[in-house]
Amino acid sequence: MLVELGHYALILALLLAAAQAFFGLAGPALQRERWLAAVPSAACGQFVFVALAVGVLVHAFVTNDFSVRYVAENSNSALPLFYRVTALWGAHEGSMLLWILVLTLWTMALVARSRYLPPAFAARALGVLGVISFCFLLFTLATSNPFARLIPAAPDGNDLNPLLQDPAFAVHPPILYMGYVGFSVSFALACAAMIEGRRDQLWAHWMRPWTVMAWAFLACGIALGSWWAYYELGWGGFWFWDPVENASFMPWLIGTALIHSLAVTDKRGLFKSWTLLLAVTAFSLSLIGTFLVRSGVLVSVHSFAADPSRGIFILILLVVMIGGALALYAWRAPLMKSAAGFDFISRESFLLFNNILLTIAAAVVFGGTLAPMIADTLGLGTLSVGPPYFNPSFLVPILPMLSLVALGMHARWRRGGLKEARRPVLLALGAALILGLALSLGVYMHPLTLTPIGATVGLWIILAALIDPIQRLRRRQRLPASVAGMSIAHIGLGVFVLGITFVQSNTIERDIALKPGQSAQLGAYQFRYDGGQDIEGPNYEGFRGKVTITRNGAPVSVLYPEKRRYLVQGTVQTTAAIAPGLNRDLLAALGEDVGAGAWSLRLQYRPLIRCVWIGALIMAIGGVTAVIGRRQRGLAPQDERLALNAGAAHLHGEGGAR
Amino acid sequence: MTPRRRRLFWVLGIVAGVGIAGALALRAFQQNVMFYFDPSRIAAGEVKPGQRFRLGGMVEQGSVSRTPGSLEVRFVVTDFKHQVAVRYDNVLPDLFREGAGVVAHGRLDASGTFVADEVLAKHDEKYMPPEVARSLQAGKSAAAAPSGEAR
């Protein structure tokens, strides 16, 4: 009975989404004040009913209601309570529900902040969100109803995929979705601006915090996913250029470009139509990402094998939403002309380069991700594209982009050059060069050609990002949140570049068969296999090995890698053991019993791998700092409008150039 | 510089940049794309000598054998019409088993054995890569091959 109520709540949410879309879009067009007032109420009601539906499904999981098909397929009475809750987004139907819940959360956030916006503009943006929500609710109800009953009820459930029985999995999808779906707000604001045909650039100012927040969430989500893959898939890789990883990475790249181009639009009124196009693209890529993951057209670890009708449904949604937005763009973009100009070496030109290069990078990823699908459709054979394509092709636009970051941060708006920032920036370059060479040639030996370059660029970005805060501190000036946020985010980028550089050039991996007592040498570290024993867990059985690691005879760590067999599904799973460290990770994973008392083992040494995730986290913290700082300046609505006119205070606005 | 010349300069720069990046990406693409072949197409001689490709099919029942105490493992991949012997010198993935679908990356050696440098079976156990499912169905086996249906 409760389950049917959940289903009913979802249908009510669909109706309210339709109301939100209709009143939001038609109200301002027909100038009906009372219709405008209905929009936030419809949005709130929709949120309440979606939350209710989610609550009902969680309740079904917690109480082991195996008469619900989705619960029976993805849970089990032996599953720990925590994972019974997170199993909610363990498969297709539930993750669609999560997608919608996150969308309504963002909608509620926009409702809460809409008093800072002109009422008609806010209503239009909410109307666009209503359209998106309506489409996804319709999709869920029509093709993937999580409340479908299983008659007769299963005696026990099929268990959650063991890979997903992990704490990181509890947070990875929600945070990733917060990022993915967060771009819907930028999209909605862009559409609202285009519908109104606004000639000013205030919409860019309104869009900035939303974009930065979504971008920060997405960075965290991607980093969490990479970290989860690293230790949970058991084989030590942290990025596979898997279609689904790419699907989350492309919106992030375009989102990064969007943040930077918004800075120009907000500050100088330039690049308006380009910014709008990026806002539309970022969310379109999120939608395409959803399509890639859900339709099963691409082979990936994440593919839920799905029925083709879903794929076609999503394809239609894509065409309607993206096509609609692009048509709107084609109609309205010519209005968004700006007359201002700028010098060749100025903040604007660096940000333009940033945008071009990031867009090319996203295109490179896009081409590689979709090529197999296109070739297959055209009958050119079944092909696959992997890291040998992505790694070098991605570097072509990204390396120049990274090399320009330090200069771009300090270039002045509008006209010429670096001026007083020239000396510290060049000093930072010198220091980065010396440190980078020392690190790559001295500390980490046998480097590739790219190692010193990557190290220098990473360090240069970090040092250049520190110049501004240090100068302000020395002059006892206030450090605005926008400048602090930008510096922090760029430091994060530098840390990330350093991490990637060394983990790519100095990782040591060995697959080897060892008998108890035998050992293998990886760089300075010696891994000794000390045998193992059978183990038994709550819903699995398995084998636990013992690997003792020493460095020049001194003990470093003892690792207990496991091989588990989950009883319900019979799946075998490798659980790697990792000795983490800021400067390096050591990993041991069990392969299988290869006979004669030996086990095959995968052993790895990965320097600075933590910097990859920490860097992403720092970037996100930088973004959040800029947004929250801006809010904490505690502006009452009128004050904020004044501030808007003054064009003050944002992520990039004041960085470096005064 | 007049505004028009400046604009021309920008446009030329951007076109050149995009062009170079595109050309490089295309080159990397051509060199690194891997095609998929099943045992029947290999038997038909469609694979160029020395070409690196993906082999897909089902691991034949009873075909897995290993050299005790070492990593080397041999097995046979079948599409129910033709067979290809595979040698692999690394740790096999968790979901690798006889009678299950598999995709391997590698090359054929002179004797016609497929030397794999990577074996993939990373999907959940009921999931079959679409191209493998197609190969197996085309192999008109009496035993209805599992399709991509799961969950």
Short mmCIF file of N, CA and C in Angstrom, two decimals, chain A residues 26-83:
data_model
loop_
_atom_site.label_atom_id
_atom_site.label_comp_id
_atom_site.label_asym_id
_atom_site.label_seq_id
_atom_site.Cartn_x
_atom_site.Cartn_y
_atom_site.Cartn_z
N ALA A 26 4.41 30.54 -19.37
CA ALA A 26 3.29 31.28 -19.94
C ALA A 26 2.98 32.53 -19.13
N GLY A 27 3.20 32.48 -17.82
CA GLY A 27 2.88 33.61 -16.95
C GLY A 27 3.52 34.91 -17.42
N PRO A 28 4.86 34.93 -17.52
CA PRO A 28 5.51 36.17 -17.96
C PRO A 28 5.11 36.54 -19.38
N ALA A 29 4.92 35.53 -20.25
CA ALA A 29 4.61 35.83 -21.65
C ALA A 29 3.26 36.52 -21.77
N LEU A 30 2.26 36.05 -20.96
CA LEU A 30 0.92 36.62 -21.03
C LEU A 30 0.72 37.69 -19.96
N GLN A 31 1.77 37.94 -19.18
CA GLN A 31 1.74 38.95 -18.12
C GLN A 31 0.61 38.70 -17.14
N ARG A 32 0.55 37.50 -16.62
CA ARG A 32 -0.42 37.18 -15.57
C ARG A 32 0.34 37.09 -14.24
N GLU A 33 0.17 38.08 -13.40
CA GLU A 33 0.87 38.15 -12.13
C GLU A 33 0.59 36.92 -11.27
N ARG A 34 -0.69 36.50 -11.28
CA ARG A 34 -1.06 35.41 -10.37
C ARG A 34 -0.47 34.10 -10.82
N TRP A 35 -0.26 33.96 -12.12
CA TRP A 35 0.38 32.74 -12.59
C TRP A 35 1.83 32.67 -12.08
N LEU A 36 2.48 33.85 -12.06
CA LEU A 36 3.85 33.89 -11.56
C LEU A 36 3.93 33.37 -10.13
N ALA A 37 2.94 33.81 -9.33
CA ALA A 37 2.97 33.44 -7.91
C ALA A 37 2.80 31.93 -7.73
N ALA A 38 2.20 31.26 -8.72
CA ALA A 38 1.96 29.82 -8.57
C ALA A 38 3.23 29.00 -8.78
N VAL A 39 4.23 29.62 -9.46
CA VAL A 39 5.40 28.84 -9.84
C VAL A 39 6.18 28.29 -8.65
N PRO A 40 6.56 29.15 -7.67
CA PRO A 40 7.32 28.60 -6.54
C PRO A 40 6.53 27.56 -5.77
N SER A 41 5.20 27.76 -5.65
CA SER A 41 4.39 26.78 -4.91
C SER A 41 4.43 25.43 -5.62
N ALA A 42 4.30 25.46 -6.95
CA ALA A 42 4.35 24.21 -7.70
C ALA A 42 5.71 23.53 -7.51
N ALA A 43 6.78 24.34 -7.51
CA ALA A 43 8.12 23.78 -7.34
C ALA A 43 8.25 23.13 -5.97
N CYS A 44 7.75 23.83 -4.93
CA CYS A 44 7.85 23.28 -3.57
C CYS A 44 7.06 21.98 -3.47
N GLY A 45 5.84 22.01 -4.03
CA GLY A 45 5.02 20.82 -3.97
C GLY A 45 5.68 19.65 -4.66
N GLN A 46 6.28 19.94 -5.79
CA GLN A 46 6.97 18.89 -6.53
C GLN A 46 8.09 18.29 -5.70
N PHE A 47 8.85 19.17 -5.03
CA PHE A 47 9.94 18.67 -4.18
C PHE A 47 9.40 17.77 -3.09
N VAL A 48 8.30 18.21 -2.45
CA VAL A 48 7.74 17.42 -1.35
C VAL A 48 7.34 16.02 -1.84
N PHE A 49 6.68 15.96 -3.01
CA PHE A 49 6.20 14.66 -3.48
C PHE A 49 7.35 13.77 -3.95
N VAL A 50 8.36 14.37 -4.58
CA VAL A 50 9.51 13.55 -4.98
C VAL A 50 10.21 13.01 -3.74
N ALA A 51 10.38 13.88 -2.73
CA ALA A 51 11.03 13.44 -1.49
C ALA A 51 10.21 12.31 -0.86
N LEU A 52 8.90 12.44 -0.92
CA LEU A 52 8.02 11.40 -0.37
C LEU A 52 8.26 10.07 -1.10
N ALA A 53 8.32 10.14 -2.42
CA ALA A 53 8.53 8.93 -3.21
C ALA A 53 9.86 8.28 -2.84
N VAL A 54 10.91 9.11 -2.72
CA VAL A 54 12.21 8.58 -2.35
C VAL A 54 12.13 7.93 -0.97
N GLY A 55 11.46 8.62 -0.04
CA GLY A 55 11.32 8.09 1.31
C GLY A 55 10.63 6.73 1.31
N VAL A 56 9.60 6.58 0.50
CA VAL A 56 8.87 5.32 0.42
C VAL A 56 9.79 4.21 -0.10
N LEU A 57 10.59 4.53 -1.11
CA LEU A 57 11.48 3.51 -1.66
C LEU A 57 12.56 3.12 -0.64
N VAL A 58 13.08 4.12 0.08
CA VAL A 58 14.06 3.81 1.13
C VAL A 58 13.43 2.90 2.17
N HIS A 59 12.18 3.22 2.53
CA HIS A 59 11.47 2.40 3.51
C HIS A 59 11.34 0.96 3.02
N ALA A 60 11.03 0.81 1.73
CA ALA A 60 10.90 -0.55 1.17
C ALA A 60 12.24 -1.28 1.25
N PHE A 61 13.33 -0.59 1.01
CA PHE A 61 14.65 -1.22 1.12
C PHE A 61 14.95 -1.61 2.56
N VAL A 62 14.67 -0.67 3.47
CA VAL A 62 15.04 -0.91 4.87
C VAL A 62 14.22 -2.07 5.44
N THR A 63 12.95 -2.15 5.06
CA THR A 63 12.10 -3.20 5.62
C THR A 63 12.13 -4.48 4.78
N ASN A 64 13.08 -4.54 3.82
CA ASN A 64 13.21 -5.74 2.98
C ASN A 64 11.90 -6.15 2.32
N ASP A 65 11.25 -5.19 1.66
CA ASP A 65 10.00 -5.49 0.98
C ASP A 65 10.30 -6.05 -0.42
N PHE A 66 10.48 -7.38 -0.48
CA PHE A 66 10.88 -7.98 -1.76
C PHE A 66 9.71 -8.17 -2.73
N SER A 67 8.56 -7.59 -2.37
CA SER A 67 7.48 -7.61 -3.35
C SER A 67 7.64 -6.45 -4.32
N VAL A 68 8.62 -5.57 -4.05
CA VAL A 68 8.94 -4.52 -5.01
C VAL A 68 10.09 -5.04 -5.87
N ARG A 69 9.87 -5.04 -7.16
CA ARG A 69 10.85 -5.65 -8.06
C ARG A 69 12.24 -5.04 -7.89
N TYR A 70 12.28 -3.71 -7.82
CA TYR A 70 13.56 -3.02 -7.74
C TYR A 70 14.32 -3.40 -6.47
N VAL A 71 13.58 -3.54 -5.36
CA VAL A 71 14.21 -3.93 -4.10
C VAL A 71 14.71 -5.38 -4.20
N ALA A 72 13.87 -6.25 -4.78
CA ALA A 72 14.24 -7.66 -4.88
C ALA A 72 15.49 -7.83 -5.74
N GLU A 73 15.64 -6.96 -6.73
CA GLU A 73 16.78 -7.12 -7.63
C GLU A 73 18.07 -6.53 -7.07
N ASN A 74 17.95 -5.63 -6.12
CA ASN A 74 19.14 -4.90 -5.69
C ASN A 74 19.42 -4.92 -4.20
N SER A 75 18.73 -5.79 -3.47
CA SER A 75 19.01 -5.83 -2.05
C SER A 75 18.88 -7.26 -1.56
N ASN A 76 19.18 -7.45 -0.30
CA ASN A 76 19.12 -8.78 0.27
C ASN A 76 18.99 -8.62 1.77
N SER A 77 18.33 -9.58 2.42
CA SER A 77 18.12 -9.40 3.86
C SER A 77 19.43 -9.48 4.63
N ALA A 78 20.48 -10.09 4.02
CA ALA A 78 21.76 -10.17 4.72
C ALA A 78 22.61 -8.92 4.50
N LEU A 79 22.13 -8.03 3.63
CA LEU A 79 22.89 -6.81 3.33
C LEU A 79 22.84 -5.88 4.54
N PRO A 80 23.99 -5.32 4.96
CA PRO A 80 23.99 -4.39 6.10
C PRO A 80 23.04 -3.21 5.83
N LEU A 81 22.45 -2.68 6.91
CA LEU A 81 21.42 -1.64 6.78
C LEU A 81 21.90 -0.46 5.94
N PHE A 82 23.14 -0.03 6.18
CA PHE A 82 23.69 1.13 5.48
C PHE A 82 23.62 0.94 3.96
N TYR A 83 24.01 -0.25 3.51
CA TYR A 83 24.00 -0.50 2.06
C TYR A 83 22.60 -0.74 1.53
#
